[in-house]
Amino acid sequence: MTATRILTFIPHAVGHSTLGLMRLVGRVTLFTFSALSHLLRPPFYFREFSHALLFIGYFSLPVVGLTALFTGAALALQIYSGGARFNAETVVPSIVAIGMVRELGPVIGGLMVAGRVAASIAAEIGTMKVTEQIDALVTLSTNPMKYLTVPRILAATIAMPILAGIGDILGIMGGYLVGITRLGFNSAAYLENTRDFLEAADVISGLWKAAAFGFIVALMGCYHGMNSGRGAQGVGRATTNAVVSASILILAANYVLTEVFFSA
Amino acid sequence: MTRAMIELEGVEKAFGANAVLRGVNLSVGRGESMVIIGGSGTGKSVLIKCILGLVKPDAGTIRVDGADATKGDRDAFLARFGMLFQGGALFDSMTVWQNVAFRLLRGAQKRPKDEAREIAIEKLRRVGLKSAVADLYPAELSGGMQKRVGLARAIAADPEIIFFDEPTTGLDPIMSGVINELIREIVGEMGATAMTITHDMSSVRAIADHVAMLHDGVIQWTGPVEEMDASGDPYLEQFIQGRAEGPIEAVR
Ligand SMILES: Nc1ncnc2c1ncn2[C@@H]1O[C@H](COP(=O)(O)OP(=O)(O)O)[C@@H](O)[C@H]1O
Ligand SMILES: [Mg+2]
């Protein structure tokens, strides 16, 4: 490549991908508004909603619970060794609790659910799209936004805070188990320390985050599924894109929401 | 004959650089059985999807029963149609009878579950499927059986206008005969207007009142089925006789 070609190539490539990104943001925004407007208008498909709730909520419990448990346990060890540098080992219970509840419970839970749920929603809806099942829904007078998207988004937004709440408890339990077995904490003192420093606002801010992450996960799964390309390859790409975009959006939203709660 | 049920005028549709429909004009009379023939990939399925509003045409007008198909109440519009998709398009999360009774289980035509199931089983019987099939999932059926379930779903709510996209492709000759007869019956008894896409010339002769041949994005020939063999149209003759040589190139 000559120098001039490189010089024109770079701005061209940057401009191209910027435009592509803007177009994507526009489309996702329109999709979101469309989903929200369908949420508010009947009919509401209760059966689809309860299936989604079962799949997204109940069947994600083991994944979210186990990751939270191990994260809490590791966090206790890290904070203990970090705290030891300025003789502050006693902060372990409160920092584990605050860290889990405000940050790691919702974020790690959200990312795990993104891997599990965004992928499967995108694969299912994408397959329905390439096998003309979405077209068939339309010809049977059923709006795919109402029938497929709304129940999943609602279910994920409701299920995710519950999952995060359970994750919070298991994460604190992980820290507690490590604390009393490995770090020499007294069981009663550990629990008291956790209780004394944890505020309701910490828990609530984390649960709000989780609700936002649940919304993001289902939205990305549905969006990429509905816009899946043709054939098996199209569905594969939709699935990958759903997981990647849900994960990135969760981390970005986490920062924004943390700023909001931080200044509040 | 009264005014046409379906009228297409100058319908065009392109996917990117691929101009599939380039000005389709076609008229289907009320209660008539129209059969669309044409090579694979010529846009027959796209044409039907344009009428149903699943694909938005780039140009042209589509009228159904005298009214512009793109305007007015979508639900009321779609409630008049039944559609058999080329690949069946059965919902694989539901059992066979729930697929067939889909329209009867929700929305404006909703009725009690038992009644919907009974109607579904009756429609399955009409397409030659036993009631034991009703509680299976689509993935447990052979391709030909899936096709017939799709057909049962298309006729479940007794629509006025029915589209069949390759109803006999992938079926054995006997079952093809059954389906051809069934389509004939539906048009006869129910007085429905039917539009069938097929490659199978024996189906054409069994089903059609009128035939239209789509080639190169336009209707190359259309007329009553009796006039098909003496049309003098080289494209149509090549297609009917299934010759490799002729104006239609075999490599597309
Ligand atoms: N959704 C779509 N996006 C892009 N191209 C399409 C789409 N649907 C159909 N096509 C193209 O339109 C052409 C006609 O397709 P189709 O109507 O399915 O043919 P057939 O006459 O065999 O039914 C094909 O070249 C196909 O690739
Ligand atoms: Mg086709």
Coordinates of C-alpha atoms and ligand atoms in Angstrom, one line a residue:
Chain A
M1 CA 0.0 0.0 0.0
T2 CA 1.4 3.4 -0.9
A3 CA 1.5 6.3 1.6
T4 CA -1.5 8.1 0.0
R5 CA -3.6 5.0 0.0
I6 CA -2.9 4.5 3.6
L7 CA -3.7 8.1 4.3
T8 CA -7.0 7.8 2.6
F9 CA -7.7 4.3 3.9
I10 CA -7.6 5.2 7.6
P11 CA -10.1 8.0 7.6
H12 CA -12.3 6.1 5.3
A13 CA -12.3 3.0 7.5
V14 CA -12.9 5.1 10.6
G15 CA -15.8 7.0 9.0
H16 CA -17.3 3.8 7.7
S17 CA -17.3 2.1 11.0
T18 CA -18.6 5.3 12.8
L19 CA -21.5 5.5 10.4
G20 CA -22.2 1.8 10.9
L21 CA -22.2 2.3 14.6
M22 CA -24.5 5.2 14.4
R23 CA -26.9 3.2 12.2
L24 CA -26.8 0.4 14.7
V25 CA -27.5 2.7 17.6
G26 CA -30.5 4.2 15.7
R27 CA -31.9 0.8 14.9
V28 CA -31.5 -0.5 18.4
T29 CA -33.2 2.6 19.8
L30 CA -36.1 2.2 17.4
F31 CA -36.4 -1.4 18.3
T32 CA -36.4 -0.5 22.0
F33 CA -39.2 2.1 21.6
S34 CA -41.2 -0.4 19.6
A35 CA -40.8 -3.1 22.2
L36 CA -41.8 -0.6 25.0
S37 CA -44.9 0.6 23.1
H38 CA -46.0 -3.0 22.5
L39 CA -45.5 -3.7 26.2
L40 CA -48.2 -1.1 27.0
R41 CA -50.8 -2.3 24.5
P42 CA -52.8 -5.5 24.6
P43 CA -52.8 -8.4 24.0
F44 CA -50.4 -9.7 26.6
Y45 CA -49.2 -13.2 26.1
F46 CA -49.2 -14.5 29.7
R47 CA -48.1 -18.1 28.8
E48 CA -45.1 -16.9 26.9
F49 CA -44.2 -14.6 29.8
S50 CA -44.4 -17.4 32.4
H51 CA -42.3 -19.7 30.2
A52 CA -39.7 -17.0 29.8
L53 CA -39.7 -16.3 33.5
L54 CA -39.1 -20.0 34.2
F55 CA -36.3 -20.2 31.7
I56 CA -34.6 -16.9 32.4
G57 CA -35.1 -16.8 36.1
Y58 CA -35.3 -20.3 37.6
F59 CA -32.9 -22.1 35.3
S60 CA -30.2 -19.4 35.7
L61 CA -30.2 -19.9 39.4
P62 CA -27.4 -22.5 39.5
V63 CA -25.1 -20.5 37.2
V64 CA -25.6 -17.2 39.0
G65 CA -25.5 -18.7 42.5
L66 CA -22.3 -20.6 41.9
T67 CA -20.4 -17.7 40.4
A68 CA -21.5 -15.4 43.2
L69 CA -20.4 -17.9 45.8
F70 CA -16.9 -18.3 44.4
T71 CA -16.6 -14.5 43.7
G72 CA -17.5 -13.7 47.4
A73 CA -15.0 -16.3 48.6
A74 CA -12.2 -14.9 46.4
L75 CA -13.1 -11.4 47.3
A76 CA -12.7 -12.2 51.1
L77 CA -9.2 -13.5 50.5
Q78 CA -8.1 -10.6 48.4
I79 CA -9.4 -8.0 50.8
Y80 CA -7.8 -9.8 53.7
S81 CA -4.4 -9.8 52.1
G82 CA -4.8 -6.2 50.8
G83 CA -6.1 -5.0 54.2
A84 CA -3.2 -6.7 56.0
R85 CA -0.9 -4.1 54.4
F86 CA -2.3 -1.4 56.7
N87 CA -3.5 -3.6 59.5
A88 CA -7.1 -3.3 58.4
E89 CA -8.0 -7.0 58.2
T90 CA -11.3 -6.4 60.1
V91 CA -12.9 -4.6 57.1
V92 CA -13.2 -8.0 55.2
P93 CA -16.9 -8.6 56.1
S94 CA -18.2 -5.1 55.3
I95 CA -16.2 -4.7 52.1
V96 CA -17.2 -8.2 50.9
A97 CA -20.8 -7.3 51.5
I98 CA -20.7 -3.9 50.0
G99 CA -18.6 -5.1 47.0
M100 CA -21.0 -8.0 46.3
V101 CA -24.2 -6.1 46.8
R102 CA -23.4 -2.9 45.0
E103 CA -21.1 -4.1 42.2
L104 CA -20.2 -7.8 41.7
G105 CA -23.5 -9.4 42.4
P106 CA -25.4 -7.6 39.7
V107 CA -22.5 -7.3 37.2
I108 CA -21.3 -10.9 37.4
G109 CA -24.8 -12.2 37.5
G110 CA -25.7 -10.0 34.5
L111 CA -22.7 -11.2 32.5
M112 CA -23.5 -14.9 33.3
V113 CA -27.1 -14.3 32.3
A114 CA -25.9 -12.6 29.1
G115 CA -24.0 -15.7 28.2
R116 CA -26.8 -18.0 28.9
V117 CA -30.0 -16.1 28.1
A118 CA -29.0 -13.5 25.4
A119 CA -27.4 -16.4 23.4
S120 CA -30.4 -18.7 23.6
I121 CA -33.0 -16.0 22.9
A122 CA -31.0 -14.9 19.8
A123 CA -30.6 -18.5 18.6
E124 CA -34.3 -19.3 19.1
I125 CA -35.7 -16.2 17.5
G126 CA -33.0 -16.2 14.8
T127 CA -34.0 -19.8 13.9
M128 CA -37.6 -18.8 13.8
K129 CA -36.7 -16.0 11.5
V130 CA -34.7 -18.1 9.0
T131 CA -37.3 -20.9 9.0
E132 CA -40.1 -18.4 8.3
Q133 CA -41.8 -19.0 11.6
I134 CA -41.8 -15.2 12.2
D135 CA -43.6 -14.7 8.9
A136 CA -46.0 -17.5 9.9
L137 CA -46.7 -15.7 13.1
V138 CA -47.6 -12.6 11.2
T139 CA -49.9 -14.4 8.8
L140 CA -51.6 -15.9 11.9
S141 CA -52.4 -12.3 13.0
T142 CA -49.9 -12.5 15.8
N143 CA -47.4 -9.6 16.3
P144 CA -43.9 -11.1 16.8
M145 CA -42.9 -8.1 18.9
K146 CA -45.8 -8.7 21.3
Y147 CA -45.6 -12.5 21.2
L148 CA -41.8 -13.0 21.3
T149 CA -40.0 -9.8 22.5
V150 CA -42.3 -8.3 25.1
P151 CA -42.6 -11.5 27.3
R152 CA -38.9 -12.1 27.2
I153 CA -37.9 -8.5 28.0
L154 CA -40.4 -8.3 30.9
A155 CA -39.4 -11.7 32.3
A156 CA -35.7 -10.8 32.2
T157 CA -36.2 -7.4 33.8
I158 CA -38.2 -9.0 36.7
A159 CA -36.0 -12.1 37.1
M160 CA -32.6 -10.4 37.1
P161 CA -33.0 -8.5 40.4
I162 CA -34.2 -11.6 42.1
L163 CA -31.2 -13.5 40.7
A164 CA -28.9 -10.7 41.8
G165 CA -30.5 -10.7 45.3
I166 CA -29.8 -14.4 45.6
G167 CA -26.4 -13.9 44.2
D168 CA -25.7 -11.2 46.9
I169 CA -26.7 -13.6 49.7
L170 CA -24.6 -16.4 48.3
G171 CA -21.6 -14.1 47.6
I172 CA -21.7 -12.9 51.2
M173 CA -22.0 -16.5 52.3
G174 CA -18.9 -17.4 50.2
G175 CA -16.9 -14.6 52.0
Y176 CA -18.3 -15.7 55.3
L177 CA -17.2 -19.4 54.8
V178 CA -13.7 -18.3 53.8
G179 CA -13.6 -15.8 56.7
I180 CA -14.4 -18.3 59.4
T181 CA -12.5 -21.3 58.0
R182 CA -9.4 -19.7 56.5
L183 CA -9.0 -16.2 58.0
G184 CA -9.8 -16.9 61.6
F185 CA -12.9 -14.7 61.9
N186 CA -15.4 -15.4 64.7
S187 CA -18.7 -16.4 63.1
A188 CA -20.9 -14.1 65.1
A189 CA -18.6 -11.1 64.7
Y190 CA -18.4 -11.6 61.0
L191 CA -22.1 -11.6 60.6
E192 CA -22.5 -8.6 62.9
N193 CA -19.9 -6.7 61.0
T194 CA -21.7 -7.4 57.7
R195 CA -25.1 -6.3 59.1
D196 CA -23.8 -3.1 60.7
F197 CA -22.1 -1.6 57.7
L198 CA -24.5 -2.7 54.9
E199 CA -27.2 -0.1 54.1
A200 CA -30.5 -0.6 52.4
A201 CA -29.4 1.8 49.7
D202 CA -26.5 -0.4 48.8
V203 CA -28.8 -3.3 48.2
I204 CA -31.4 -1.4 46.4
S205 CA -29.0 0.4 44.0
G206 CA -27.6 -3.1 43.1
L207 CA -31.0 -4.5 42.4
W208 CA -31.9 -1.5 40.1
K209 CA -28.7 -2.2 38.2
A210 CA -29.7 -5.8 37.9
A211 CA -33.1 -4.9 36.5
A212 CA -31.4 -2.7 33.9
F213 CA -29.0 -5.6 33.0
G214 CA -31.9 -8.0 32.6
F215 CA -33.6 -5.6 30.2
I216 CA -30.4 -5.2 28.2
V217 CA -29.8 -9.0 28.0
A218 CA -33.3 -9.8 26.6
L219 CA -33.3 -6.7 24.4
M220 CA -30.0 -7.7 22.7
G221 CA -31.1 -11.3 22.4
C222 CA -34.4 -10.3 20.7
Y223 CA -32.9 -7.6 18.5
H224 CA -30.1 -9.8 17.1
G225 CA -32.5 -12.7 16.7
M226 CA -35.1 -10.7 14.8
N227 CA -32.4 -9.3 12.6
S228 CA -30.6 -12.6 12.0
G229 CA -29.1 -13.1 8.6
R230 CA -30.1 -16.1 6.5
G231 CA -29.1 -19.7 7.1
A232 CA -27.3 -21.4 9.9
Q233 CA -24.4 -18.9 9.6
G234 CA -26.7 -16.0 10.1
V235 CA -28.1 -17.5 13.3
G236 CA -24.6 -18.2 14.6
R237 CA -23.6 -14.6 14.0
A238 CA -26.7 -13.3 15.7
T239 CA -26.0 -15.4 18.7
T240 CA -22.4 -14.2 19.1
N241 CA -23.4 -10.6 18.5
A242 CA -26.2 -10.8 21.1
V243 CA -23.7 -12.0 23.8
V244 CA -21.0 -9.6 22.9
S245 CA -23.2 -6.5 22.7
A246 CA -25.2 -7.5 25.9
S247 CA -21.9 -7.8 27.8
I248 CA -20.5 -4.5 26.6
L249 CA -23.7 -2.7 27.2
I250 CA -24.0 -4.2 30.7
L251 CA -20.5 -2.9 31.7
A252 CA -21.2 0.5 30.1
A253 CA -24.6 0.8 31.8
N254 CA -23.0 -0.3 35.1
Y255 CA -20.6 2.6 35.0
V256 CA -23.4 5.1 34.1
L257 CA -25.7 3.8 36.8
T258 CA -22.9 3.8 39.4
E259 CA -22.3 7.5 38.6
V260 CA -26.0 8.1 39.0
F261 CA -26.2 6.4 42.4
F262 CA -22.8 7.8 43.5
S263 CA -23.9 11.4 43.0
A264 CA -27.4 10.8 44.4
Chain B
M1 CA -67.4 -13.0 -13.2
T2 CA -67.4 -10.3 -10.5
R3 CA -64.5 -8.1 -9.7
A4 CA -61.1 -9.8 -9.1
M5 CA -60.1 -11.0 -5.6
I6 CA -56.4 -10.2 -6.0
E7 CA -55.0 -7.7 -8.4
L8 CA -51.4 -6.8 -8.9
E9 CA -50.2 -3.9 -10.9
G10 CA -46.6 -3.2 -11.8
V11 CA -45.2 -4.8 -8.6
E12 CA -41.5 -4.5 -8.2
K13 CA -39.1 -5.8 -5.6
A14 CA -35.3 -5.9 -5.5
F15 CA -33.0 -7.2 -2.8
G16 CA -29.9 -5.0 -3.2
A17 CA -28.8 -5.5 -6.8
N18 CA -31.0 -8.5 -7.2
A19 CA -34.1 -7.3 -9.0
V20 CA -36.5 -10.1 -8.4
L21 CA -39.9 -8.7 -9.4
R22 CA -39.8 -6.2 -12.3
G23 CA -43.4 -5.2 -12.8
V24 CA -45.7 -8.0 -12.1
N25 CA -49.3 -7.7 -13.4
L26 CA -51.7 -10.4 -12.4
S27 CA -55.4 -10.8 -11.6
V28 CA -57.0 -13.6 -9.7
G29 CA -60.8 -13.9 -9.8
R30 CA -63.0 -14.7 -6.8
G31 CA -63.2 -18.4 -6.1
E32 CA -60.6 -19.1 -8.7
S33 CA -57.6 -21.5 -8.4
M34 CA -54.6 -19.7 -9.8
V35 CA -51.3 -21.7 -10.1
I36 CA -48.0 -19.9 -10.4
I37 CA -45.2 -21.8 -12.2
G38 CA -41.7 -20.8 -12.9
G39 CA -38.1 -21.9 -12.2
S40 CA -36.7 -21.9 -8.7
G41 CA -35.4 -18.6 -7.5
T42 CA -37.6 -16.6 -9.9
G43 CA -39.4 -14.9 -7.1
K44 CA -42.6 -16.8 -6.7
S45 CA -42.4 -16.9 -2.9
V46 CA -41.5 -13.3 -2.8
L47 CA -44.6 -12.5 -4.9
I48 CA -46.9 -14.1 -2.4
K49 CA -45.1 -12.5 0.5
C50 CA -45.7 -9.1 -1.1
I51 CA -49.4 -9.7 -1.2
L52 CA -49.4 -10.7 2.5
G53 CA -47.3 -7.7 3.4
L54 CA -44.4 -9.8 4.7
V55 CA -42.2 -8.2 2.1
K56 CA -42.7 -4.6 1.2
P57 CA -42.7 -4.1 -2.6
D58 CA -40.6 -1.2 -4.0
A59 CA -43.3 -0.2 -6.4
G60 CA -46.7 -1.1 -7.8
T61 CA -50.2 -1.6 -6.2
I62 CA -51.7 -4.7 -4.7
R63 CA -55.5 -4.8 -4.2
V64 CA -57.3 -7.5 -2.3
D65 CA -61.1 -7.5 -2.8
G66 CA -60.9 -4.1 -4.3
A67 CA -59.0 -2.5 -1.3
D68 CA -55.4 -1.5 -1.2
A69 CA -53.6 -4.3 0.7
T70 CA -51.1 -2.0 2.4
K71 CA -53.8 0.2 4.0
G72 CA -56.5 -0.6 6.6
D73 CA -56.7 -2.9 9.5
R74 CA -53.9 -5.5 9.3
D75 CA -55.6 -8.0 11.7
A76 CA -58.8 -8.0 9.7
F77 CA -56.9 -8.3 6.5
L78 CA -54.7 -11.2 7.6
A79 CA -57.7 -13.0 9.2
R80 CA -59.0 -13.7 5.6
F81 CA -55.8 -15.5 4.6
G82 CA -54.3 -18.9 5.1
M83 CA -50.8 -19.6 4.1
L84 CA -48.7 -22.8 3.6
F85 CA -45.1 -21.8 3.7
Q86 CA -42.6 -23.6 1.4
G87 CA -40.6 -25.0 4.4
G88 CA -43.7 -25.6 6.5
A89 CA -42.7 -23.0 9.1
L90 CA -44.2 -24.9 11.9
F91 CA -43.6 -23.6 15.4
D92 CA -41.2 -26.2 16.9
S93 CA -42.0 -25.2 20.5
M94 CA -45.6 -26.4 20.1
T95 CA -47.2 -29.7 19.4
V96 CA -48.8 -30.5 16.1
W97 CA -52.4 -29.8 17.2
Q98 CA -51.4 -26.5 18.8
N99 CA -49.7 -25.5 15.6
V100 CA -52.8 -26.3 13.6
A101 CA -55.1 -24.6 16.1
F102 CA -52.8 -21.5 16.6
R103 CA -55.3 -19.0 15.3
L104 CA -58.2 -20.7 17.2
L105 CA -56.4 -20.5 20.5
R106 CA -55.8 -16.8 20.6
G107 CA -57.0 -13.4 19.3
A108 CA -60.3 -12.6 17.6
Q109 CA -61.1 -16.2 16.6
K110 CA -60.4 -17.7 20.0
R111 CA -62.5 -20.6 21.2
P112 CA -62.4 -23.2 24.0
K113 CA -59.3 -25.4 24.0
D114 CA -61.3 -28.7 23.5
E115 CA -63.1 -27.3 20.6
A116 CA -59.9 -25.9 19.0
R117 CA -58.3 -29.3 19.5
E118 CA -61.2 -31.1 17.8
I119 CA -61.1 -28.8 14.8
A120 CA -57.3 -29.3 14.6
I121 CA -57.7 -33.1 14.6
E122 CA -60.5 -32.9 11.9
K123 CA -58.2 -30.7 9.7
L124 CA -55.3 -33.1 10.3
R125 CA -57.6 -36.0 9.1
R126 CA -58.4 -34.0 6.0
V127 CA -54.7 -33.8 5.0
G128 CA -54.3 -37.6 5.7
L129 CA -52.8 -37.5 9.2
K130 CA -54.0 -39.7 12.0
S131 CA -55.1 -38.2 15.3
A132 CA -52.0 -39.9 17.0
V133 CA -49.9 -37.2 15.3
A134 CA -51.7 -34.4 17.2
D135 CA -49.6 -34.6 20.3
L136 CA -46.2 -35.0 18.6
Y137 CA -43.8 -32.1 18.0
P138 CA -43.0 -31.0 14.5
A139 CA -39.4 -32.2 14.8
E140 CA -40.7 -35.7 15.3
L141 CA -42.3 -35.8 11.9
S142 CA -41.0 -36.5 8.4
G143 CA -40.7 -33.6 5.9
G144 CA -43.8 -34.6 4.0
M145 CA -45.8 -34.9 7.3
Q146 CA -44.6 -31.4 8.3
K147 CA -45.9 -30.1 5.0
R148 CA -49.3 -31.6 5.6
V149 CA -49.5 -30.1 9.1
G150 CA -48.6 -26.8 7.6
L151 CA -51.5 -27.3 5.1
A152 CA -53.8 -28.2 8.0
R153 CA -52.8 -25.0 9.8
A154 CA -53.4 -22.9 6.6
I155 CA -57.0 -24.1 6.3
A156 CA -57.8 -24.4 10.1
A157 CA -59.7 -21.1 10.3
D158 CA -61.6 -21.6 7.0
P159 CA -59.9 -18.6 5.2
E160 CA -61.3 -17.0 2.1
I161 CA -58.0 -16.7 0.4
I162 CA -55.4 -19.5 0.6
F163 CA -51.8 -19.5 -0.6
F164 CA -49.9 -22.7 -1.0
D165 CA -46.2 -22.5 -1.6
E166 CA -45.1 -25.7 -3.2
P167 CA -47.6 -27.9 -1.4
T168 CA -46.5 -31.2 -3.0
T169 CA -42.8 -30.8 -3.1
G170 CA -41.2 -33.6 -1.1
L171 CA -44.3 -35.8 -1.0
D172 CA -44.7 -39.2 -2.7
P173 CA -47.0 -39.3 -5.7
I174 CA -49.9 -40.8 -3.8
M175 CA -49.8 -38.1 -1.1
S176 CA -49.3 -35.5 -3.8
G177 CA -52.5 -36.7 -5.4
V178 CA -54.3 -36.5 -2.0
I179 CA -53.1 -32.9 -1.5
N180 CA -54.1 -31.9 -5.1
E181 CA -57.5 -33.2 -4.5
L182 CA -57.8 -31.5 -1.2
I183 CA -56.8 -28.1 -2.7
R184 CA -59.4 -28.7 -5.4
E185 CA -62.0 -29.5 -2.7
I186 CA -61.2 -26.5 -0.6
V187 CA -61.7 -24.2 -3.5
G188 CA -64.8 -26.0 -4.6
E189 CA -66.6 -26.4 -1.2
M190 CA -65.4 -23.4 0.7
G191 CA -65.5 -21.2 -2.3
A192 CA -62.1 -20.0 -1.4
T193 CA -59.7 -18.2 -3.7
A194 CA -56.4 -20.1 -4.0
M195 CA -53.0 -19.2 -5.3
T196 CA -50.6 -22.2 -5.5
I197 CA -47.0 -22.2 -6.4
T198 CA -45.7 -25.5 -7.9
H199 CA -43.1 -27.0 -10.2
D200 CA -45.1 -30.2 -10.5
M201 CA -47.0 -30.2 -13.9
S202 CA -49.4 -32.9 -12.7
S203 CA -50.3 -30.7 -9.8
V204 CA -50.9 -27.8 -12.2
R205 CA -53.3 -29.9 -14.3
A206 CA -55.1 -31.2 -11.2
I207 CA -55.5 -27.9 -9.3
A208 CA -55.5 -25.0 -11.8
D209 CA -58.3 -22.9 -13.3
H210 CA -55.8 -20.4 -14.4
V211 CA -52.0 -20.6 -14.8
A212 CA -49.4 -17.9 -14.7
M213 CA -45.8 -18.3 -15.5
L214 CA -43.3 -16.0 -13.7
H215 CA -40.0 -15.6 -15.5
D216 CA -37.4 -12.8 -15.4
G217 CA -39.5 -10.8 -12.9
V218 CA -42.6 -10.6 -15.0
I219 CA -45.6 -12.8 -15.8
Q220 CA -44.5 -14.4 -19.0
W221 CA -47.8 -16.0 -19.8
T222 CA -51.2 -16.3 -18.1
G223 CA -54.4 -17.9 -19.2
P224 CA -56.9 -20.7 -18.5
V225 CA -55.3 -24.1 -17.9
E226 CA -56.9 -25.6 -21.1
E227 CA -55.0 -23.1 -23.2
M228 CA -51.7 -23.9 -21.6
D229 CA -50.6 -26.7 -24.0
A230 CA -51.3 -24.7 -27.1
S231 CA -50.0 -21.4 -25.9
G232 CA -47.3 -21.0 -28.5
D233 CA -45.1 -19.4 -25.8
P234 CA -41.6 -20.8 -26.1
Y235 CA -40.9 -20.2 -22.4
L236 CA -44.0 -21.9 -21.2
E237 CA -43.5 -24.8 -23.6
Q238 CA -40.0 -25.4 -22.4
F239 CA -41.2 -25.4 -18.8
I240 CA -44.1 -27.8 -19.5
Q241 CA -42.0 -30.2 -21.4
G242 CA -39.0 -29.9 -19.0
R243 CA -36.5 -29.4 -21.8
A244 CA -32.9 -28.3 -21.0
E245 CA -32.7 -26.4 -24.3
G246 CA -34.8 -23.3 -24.9
P247 CA -35.1 -19.7 -24.1
I248 CA -34.9 -20.3 -20.4
E249 CA -31.3 -20.8 -19.4
A250 CA -30.6 -23.8 -17.2
V251 CA -27.8 -22.0 -15.4
R252 CA -29.2 -19.2 -13.3
Ligands
LIG1 N1 -35.3 -11.8 2.5 C1 -34.6 -11.9 1.4 N2 -33.4 -11.2 1.3 C2 -32.6 -11.2 0.2 N3 -32.9 -11.9 -0.9 C3 -34.1 -12.6 -0.9 C4 -34.9 -12.6 0.2 N4 -36.0 -13.4 -0.1 C5 -35.8 -13.9 -1.3 N5 -34.6 -13.4 -1.9 C6 -34.1 -13.7 -3.2 O1 -35.1 -13.5 -4.1 C7 -35.0 -14.5 -5.2 C8 -36.3 -15.2 -5.3 O2 -36.6 -16.0 -4.2 P1 -37.9 -16.9 -4.0 O3 -39.1 -16.0 -4.2 O4 -37.8 -17.6 -2.7 O5 -37.8 -17.9 -5.3 P2 -38.8 -19.0 -5.7 O6 -39.4 -18.6 -7.0 O7 -38.0 -20.3 -5.8 O8 -39.9 -19.1 -4.6 C9 -33.9 -15.4 -4.8 O9 -32.8 -14.9 -5.6 C10 -33.6 -15.1 -3.4 O10 -32.3 -15.2 -3.1
MG2 MG -40.2 -20.4 -3.2

